[in-house]
Amino acid sequence: MRVLIACEFSGIVRDAFIKRGHDAWSCDLLPTESARSGNHIVADHELHLLDIAEGGWFTGYDIRTDKSGERSYKWDMMLAFPPCTHLAVSGARWFKDKREEQKHAVDFFMALANAPIPKIVIENPIGIMSTKYRKPDQIIQPWQFGHGETKATCLWLNGLPVLQPTNVVSGRHARVHREPPGPDRWKNRSRTYTGIAQAMAEQWG
């Protein structure tokens, strides 16, 4: 499959799909941290990223057609991790002062959710999208996938089954929430756990 990992700079999810033999690409406003830099697209801005998700620009791939001659999508699947700063309940106390930023974040989330791709996963923490959009199809935790930590993560699914736990372990350490202040705090909080990435690639790939 051709898989787009939108809003991912770490390459963790993308590399898990590549290891399963898929043509997976990550796309973000930042360069990738992964050694597989060739499978990463740096978008100029969010509209450019949306254009990539909608098949408007990519590395030379043409739009395919099915047997009936109808247009089909460049991407078979997209896993998107849109910014949660103005969406997560953890930042609710600042919502009233950032209404424009929140509207922009909601619009970006919905543009990804409505992208013309057959299979879509949108990931975000518990937040306002449960009412702005719909309730998530499931909420997962790292400890269900081999990491003894807590980080409630919502998944909105289109064309895919719920993710099944692969390795339930003990430990309920809230490491992400206790990340010390600093310029890289948001980066450290946003990276996908490797156990979850592997489960996504194995079950959805």
XYZ file of N, CA and C in Angstrom, residues 24-172:
447
model
N 5.607 3.735 2.361
C 5.140 4.686 3.364
C 5.978 5.956 3.367
N 5.270 7.082 3.498
C 5.911 8.389 3.517
C 5.366 9.207 4.673
N 6.251 9.907 5.345
C 5.815 10.848 6.367
C 5.858 12.255 5.785
N 5.070 13.145 6.382
C 5.025 14.529 5.922
C 4.813 15.432 7.128
N 5.594 16.491 7.202
C 5.476 17.402 8.334
C 6.080 18.744 7.937
N 5.877 19.744 8.789
C 6.505 21.038 8.560
C 7.977 21.004 8.949
N 8.374 19.971 9.719
C 9.755 19.812 10.159
C 10.442 18.685 9.395
N 11.771 18.707 9.310
C 12.508 17.567 8.754
C 12.315 16.348 9.649
N 12.538 15.170 9.105
C 12.389 13.957 9.894
C 13.607 13.722 10.784
N 13.374 13.072 11.900
C 14.461 12.674 12.794
C 15.059 11.346 12.363
N 14.327 10.599 11.560
C 14.732 9.250 11.187
C 15.844 9.260 10.148
N 16.589 8.175 10.116
C 17.648 8.029 9.110
C 17.071 7.870 7.714
N 15.796 7.490 7.612
C 15.149 7.326 6.304
C 14.642 8.679 5.795
N 15.520 9.613 5.619
C 15.115 10.963 5.229
C 14.509 11.009 3.832
N 14.817 10.016 3.008
C 14.290 9.990 1.647
C 12.805 9.725 1.580
N 12.220 9.209 2.649
C 10.789 8.915 2.672
C 10.024 9.946 3.505
N 10.498 11.173 3.462
C 9.862 12.242 4.229
C 9.688 13.472 3.347
N 8.505 14.072 3.422
C 8.214 15.283 2.672
C 8.089 16.438 3.660
N 8.870 17.479 3.456
C 8.757 18.680 4.282
C 7.785 19.632 3.605
N 6.635 19.848 4.238
C 5.629 20.751 3.691
C 5.989 22.196 4.020
N 5.678 23.101 3.108
C 5.966 24.516 3.334
C 5.034 25.126 4.383
N 3.809 24.622 4.443
C 2.806 25.137 5.369
C 1.679 24.105 5.440
N 0.695 24.335 6.294
C -0.358 23.344 6.488
C -1.192 23.121 5.229
N -1.432 24.162 4.446
C -2.199 23.987 3.209
C -1.450 23.096 2.231
N -0.133 23.213 2.206
C 0.686 22.337 1.369
C 0.556 20.894 1.838
N 0.558 20.696 3.173
C 0.408 19.349 3.712
C -0.951 18.768 3.320
N -2.002 19.584 3.391
C -3.325 19.112 2.984
C -3.366 18.786 1.503
N -2.667 19.568 0.700
C -2.601 19.312 -0.731
C -1.953 17.963 -1.001
N -0.924 17.636 -0.226
C -0.255 16.335 -0.355
C -1.226 15.221 0.019
N -1.961 15.401 1.122
C -2.924 14.396 1.552
C -4.003 14.165 0.503
N -4.369 15.219 -0.208
C -5.413 15.105 -1.226
C -4.872 14.673 -2.589
N -3.582 14.382 -2.656
C -3.014 13.875 -3.885
C -2.614 14.935 -4.877
N -2.547 16.198 -4.445
C -2.246 17.274 -5.374
C -0.778 17.428 -5.708
N 0.086 16.924 -4.843
C 1.521 17.048 -5.113
C 2.228 15.897 -4.440
N 3.066 15.230 -5.174
C 3.873 14.161 -4.578
C 5.075 13.949 -5.467
N 5.867 12.937 -5.165
C 7.151 12.755 -5.841
C 7.009 12.035 -7.178
N 6.170 12.545 -8.046
C 6.105 11.976 -9.385
C 5.064 10.907 -9.602
N 4.360 10.456 -8.553
C 3.327 9.448 -8.747
C 2.156 10.050 -9.528
N 1.598 9.274 -10.442
C 0.410 9.693 -11.166
C -0.818 9.122 -10.473
N -1.944 9.787 -10.666
C -3.197 9.252 -10.135
C -3.523 7.969 -10.881
N -3.782 6.919 -10.131
C -4.097 5.630 -10.749
C -5.571 5.559 -11.115
N -5.917 4.660 -11.983
C -7.317 4.411 -12.311
C -7.611 2.942 -12.089
N -8.847 2.640 -11.679
C -9.218 1.241 -11.484
C -9.662 0.642 -12.823
N -10.158 -0.582 -12.800
C -10.501 -1.293 -14.033
C -11.613 -0.607 -14.814
N -12.466 0.131 -14.122
C -13.565 0.814 -14.805
C -13.136 2.153 -15.385
N -11.883 2.548 -15.121
C -11.387 3.805 -15.624
C -11.639 4.975 -14.697
N -12.280 4.695 -13.536
C -12.552 5.762 -12.584
C -11.274 6.170 -11.859
N -11.229 7.434 -11.471
C -10.083 7.938 -10.723
C -9.999 7.241 -9.362
N -8.835 6.843 -8.987
C -8.613 6.302 -7.645
C -7.576 7.169 -6.944
N -7.348 6.926 -5.685
C -6.542 7.815 -4.878
C -5.062 7.463 -4.920
N -4.238 8.475 -4.767
C -2.807 8.226 -4.714
C -2.436 7.488 -3.435
N -3.141 7.771 -2.354
C -2.846 7.134 -1.075
C -3.905 6.083 -0.773
N -3.458 4.917 -0.324
C -4.389 3.877 0.101
C -4.799 4.075 1.558
N -3.913 4.693 2.335
C -4.185 4.885 3.749
C -3.458 6.120 4.242
N -4.072 6.803 5.205
C -3.404 7.919 5.873
C -3.588 7.791 7.378
N -2.482 7.924 8.095
C -2.519 8.040 9.543
C -2.063 9.456 9.867
N -2.935 10.244 10.487
C -2.638 11.652 10.716
C -2.575 11.963 12.208
N -1.608 12.797 12.567
C -1.368 13.177 13.955
C -1.385 14.707 14.057
N -2.547 15.338 13.819
C -2.607 16.806 13.801
C -2.257 17.416 15.159
N -1.700 18.620 15.163
C -1.332 19.284 16.415
C -2.527 19.381 17.366
N -2.263 19.146 18.648
C -3.352 19.086 19.626
C -3.354 20.262 20.600
N -2.428 21.211 20.447
C -2.282 22.296 21.415
C -3.594 22.998 21.717
N -4.405 23.247 20.690
C -5.644 24.005 20.865
C -6.880 23.104 20.858
N -6.652 21.784 20.961
C -7.753 20.832 20.919
C -7.873 19.990 22.177
N -6.762 19.702 22.839
C -6.745 18.794 23.988
C -7.329 19.455 25.236
N -7.988 18.652 26.057
C -8.583 19.191 27.288
C -7.515 19.712 28.247
N -6.294 19.237 28.112
C -5.223 19.704 28.996
C -4.967 21.204 28.846
N -5.373 21.783 27.716
C -5.176 23.214 27.511
C -6.461 24.010 27.577
N -7.497 23.427 28.184
C -8.821 24.052 28.184
C -8.833 25.431 28.839
N -7.987 25.644 29.830
C -8.023 26.933 30.544
C -7.597 28.101 29.667
N -6.981 27.798 28.509
C -6.551 28.872 27.597
C -7.475 29.020 26.383
N -8.486 28.169 26.269
C -9.332 28.159 25.080
C -9.983 29.520 24.808
N -10.495 30.174 25.856
C -11.255 31.414 25.647
C -10.389 32.535 25.077
N -9.072 32.434 25.262
C -8.169 33.469 24.757
C -7.586 33.129 23.388
N -7.909 31.944 22.890
C -7.324 31.503 21.622
C -8.389 30.909 20.705
N -9.474 31.620 20.526
C -10.579 31.110 19.725
C -10.211 30.962 18.244
N -9.462 31.923 17.715
C -9.065 31.844 16.310
C -8.118 30.677 16.080
N -7.159 30.509 17.007
C -6.225 29.393 16.881
C -6.963 28.058 16.974
N -7.952 28.005 17.858
C -8.708 26.766 18.000
C -9.530 26.468 16.753
N -10.161 27.483 16.187
C -10.921 27.282 14.954
C -10.021 26.757 13.840
N -8.818 27.323 13.735
C -7.874 26.863 12.720
C -7.503 25.405 12.962
N -7.272 25.041 14.221
C -6.905 23.661 14.547
C -8.039 22.700 14.226
N -9.274 23.106 14.515
C -10.437 22.266 14.204
C -10.579 22.095 12.693
N -10.438 23.176 11.955
C -10.558 23.117 10.493
C -9.491 22.205 9.888
N -8.270 22.281 10.411
C -7.191 21.439 9.905
C -7.470 19.970 10.200
N -7.921 19.681 11.420
C -8.284 18.316 11.807
C -9.350 17.774 10.854
N -10.397 18.565 10.603
C -11.493 18.100 9.769
C -11.081 17.941 8.306
N -10.178 18.789 7.840
C -9.689 18.649 6.466
C -8.957 17.314 6.301
N -8.189 16.940 7.301
C -7.515 15.640 7.259
C -8.532 14.498 7.330
N -9.513 14.628 8.215
C -10.520 13.582 8.367
C -11.327 13.380 7.090
N -11.483 14.433 6.294
C -12.286 14.364 5.070
C -11.438 14.222 3.805
N -10.171 13.934 3.955
C -9.299 13.761 2.790
C -9.801 12.594 1.927
N -9.603 12.668 0.603
C -10.097 11.621 -0.306
C -9.207 10.380 -0.305
N -9.179 9.708 0.822
C -8.347 8.512 1.000
C -9.244 7.417 1.571
N -9.174 6.197 1.051
C -10.092 5.132 1.477
C -10.004 4.764 2.949
N -8.783 4.749 3.506
C -8.600 4.350 4.902
C -7.887 5.476 5.647
N -8.520 5.949 6.723
C -7.969 7.086 7.456
C -7.992 6.818 8.954
N -6.901 7.198 9.609
C -6.806 7.192 11.064
C -6.400 8.598 11.491
N -7.149 9.193 12.413
C -6.770 10.471 12.995
C -6.502 10.243 14.470
N -5.339 10.681 14.943
C -4.951 10.493 16.341
C -4.906 11.844 17.047
N -5.399 11.870 18.279
C -5.345 13.080 19.098
C -5.629 12.701 20.548
N -5.195 13.528 21.497
C -5.560 13.274 22.894
C -7.052 13.516 23.111
N -7.537 13.209 24.301
C -8.911 13.516 24.652
C -9.091 15.031 24.589
N -10.111 15.475 23.854
C -10.282 16.910 23.670
C -11.615 17.257 23.054
N -11.666 18.413 22.429
C -12.936 18.955 21.948
C -13.448 18.294 20.677
N -12.606 17.517 19.982
C -13.063 16.923 18.730
C -14.122 15.847 18.940
N -14.251 15.372 20.176
C -15.323 14.416 20.469
C -16.691 15.055 20.312
N -16.763 16.380 20.453
C -18.026 17.088 20.252
C -18.031 17.870 18.937
N -16.890 18.409 18.540
C -16.810 19.157 17.281
C -16.967 18.235 16.075
N -16.514 16.998 16.212
C -16.559 16.019 15.116
C -17.481 14.876 15.518
N -16.953 13.913 16.218
C -17.722 12.802 16.766
C -16.855 12.103 17.805
N -17.454 11.233 18.571
C -16.680 10.498 19.563
C -15.679 9.590 18.850
N -14.476 9.407 19.415
C -13.492 8.532 18.764
C -13.977 7.095 18.745
N -13.459 6.328 17.817
C -13.819 4.918 17.731
C -13.200 4.108 18.864
N -12.076 4.587 19.376
C -11.465 3.921 20.515
C -10.474 4.852 21.191
N -10.152 4.523 22.433
C -9.114 5.216 23.194
C -8.112 4.169 23.646
N -6.865 4.341 23.273
C -5.830 3.365 23.600
C -4.856 3.940 24.624
N -4.089 3.042 25.250
C -3.078 3.410 26.223
C -1.763 2.703 25.883
N -0.614 3.331 26.159
C 0.684 2.684 25.887
C 0.836 1.332 26.571
N 0.271 1.184 27.797
C 0.445 -0.076 28.526
C -0.260 -1.253 27.855
N -1.092 -0.982 26.863
C -1.708 -2.060 26.094
C -0.785 -2.580 24.993
N 0.337 -1.880 24.791
C 1.232 -2.206 23.676
C 2.696 -2.291 24.124
N 2.892 -2.700 25.373
C 4.251 -2.990 25.840
C 4.969 -1.885 26.564
N 4.306 -0.738 26.778
C 4.944 0.383 27.468
C 4.186 0.653 28.773
N 4.845 0.527 29.896
C 4.195 0.685 31.191
C 3.929 2.125 31.544
N 3.209 2.833 30.698
C 2.930 4.248 30.892
C 1.474 4.543 30.540
N 1.018 5.712 30.969
C -0.339 6.146 30.639
C -0.282 7.354 29.711
N -1.096 7.328 28.705
C -1.282 8.457 27.795
C -2.522 8.135 26.952
N -3.672 8.560 27.445
C -4.923 8.266 26.745
C -4.894 8.896 25.356
N -5.065 8.059 24.337
C -4.968 8.507 22.952
C -6.214 8.092 22.186
N -6.894 9.073 21.598
C -8.108 8.809 20.824
C -7.762 8.491 19.379
N -8.499 7.558 18.804
C -8.348 7.213 17.391
C -9.704 7.309 16.706
N -9.756 8.110 15.645
C -10.939 8.191 14.788
C -10.623 7.386 13.535
N -11.441 6.403 13.225
C -11.144 5.446 12.158
C -12.157 5.541 11.023
N -11.658 5.406 9.814
C -12.510 5.341 8.633
C -12.001 4.207 7.752
N -12.790 3.152 7.633
C -12.406 2.026 6.792
C -11.451 1.055 7.442
N -11.285 1.151 8.757
C -10.346 0.284 9.470
C -10.967 -0.220 10.769
N -10.568 -1.413 11.227
C -11.065 -1.926 12.505
C -10.321 -1.283 13.679
N -10.867 -1.430 14.870
C -10.190 -0.900 16.050
C -8.872 -1.646 16.252
N -7.913 -0.965 16.857
C -6.595 -1.540 17.112
C -6.673 -2.444 18.329
N -6.179 -3.674 18.183
C -6.223 -4.639 19.278
C -4.941 -4.569 20.115
N -5.050 -4.609 21.457
C -3.856 -4.625 22.307
C -2.951 -5.805 21.951
N -1.655 -5.568 22.014
C -0.695 -6.613 21.647
C 0.133 -7.117 22.808
N 0.305 -6.285 23.845
C 1.163 -6.679 24.964
C 0.812 -5.844 26.191
N -0.185 -6.298 26.942
C -0.618 -5.567 28.131
C 0.405 -5.796 29.243
N 0.960 -4.712 29.746
C 2.003 -4.798 30.772
C 1.597 -4.004 32.007
N 2.282 -4.282 33.108
C 2.032 -3.535 34.334
C 2.748 -2.192 34.263
N 2.425 -1.327 35.197
C 3.035 0.000 35.205
C 2.094 1.032 34.637
N 1.897 2.113 35.341
C 1.004 3.177 34.891
C 1.664 4.528 35.138
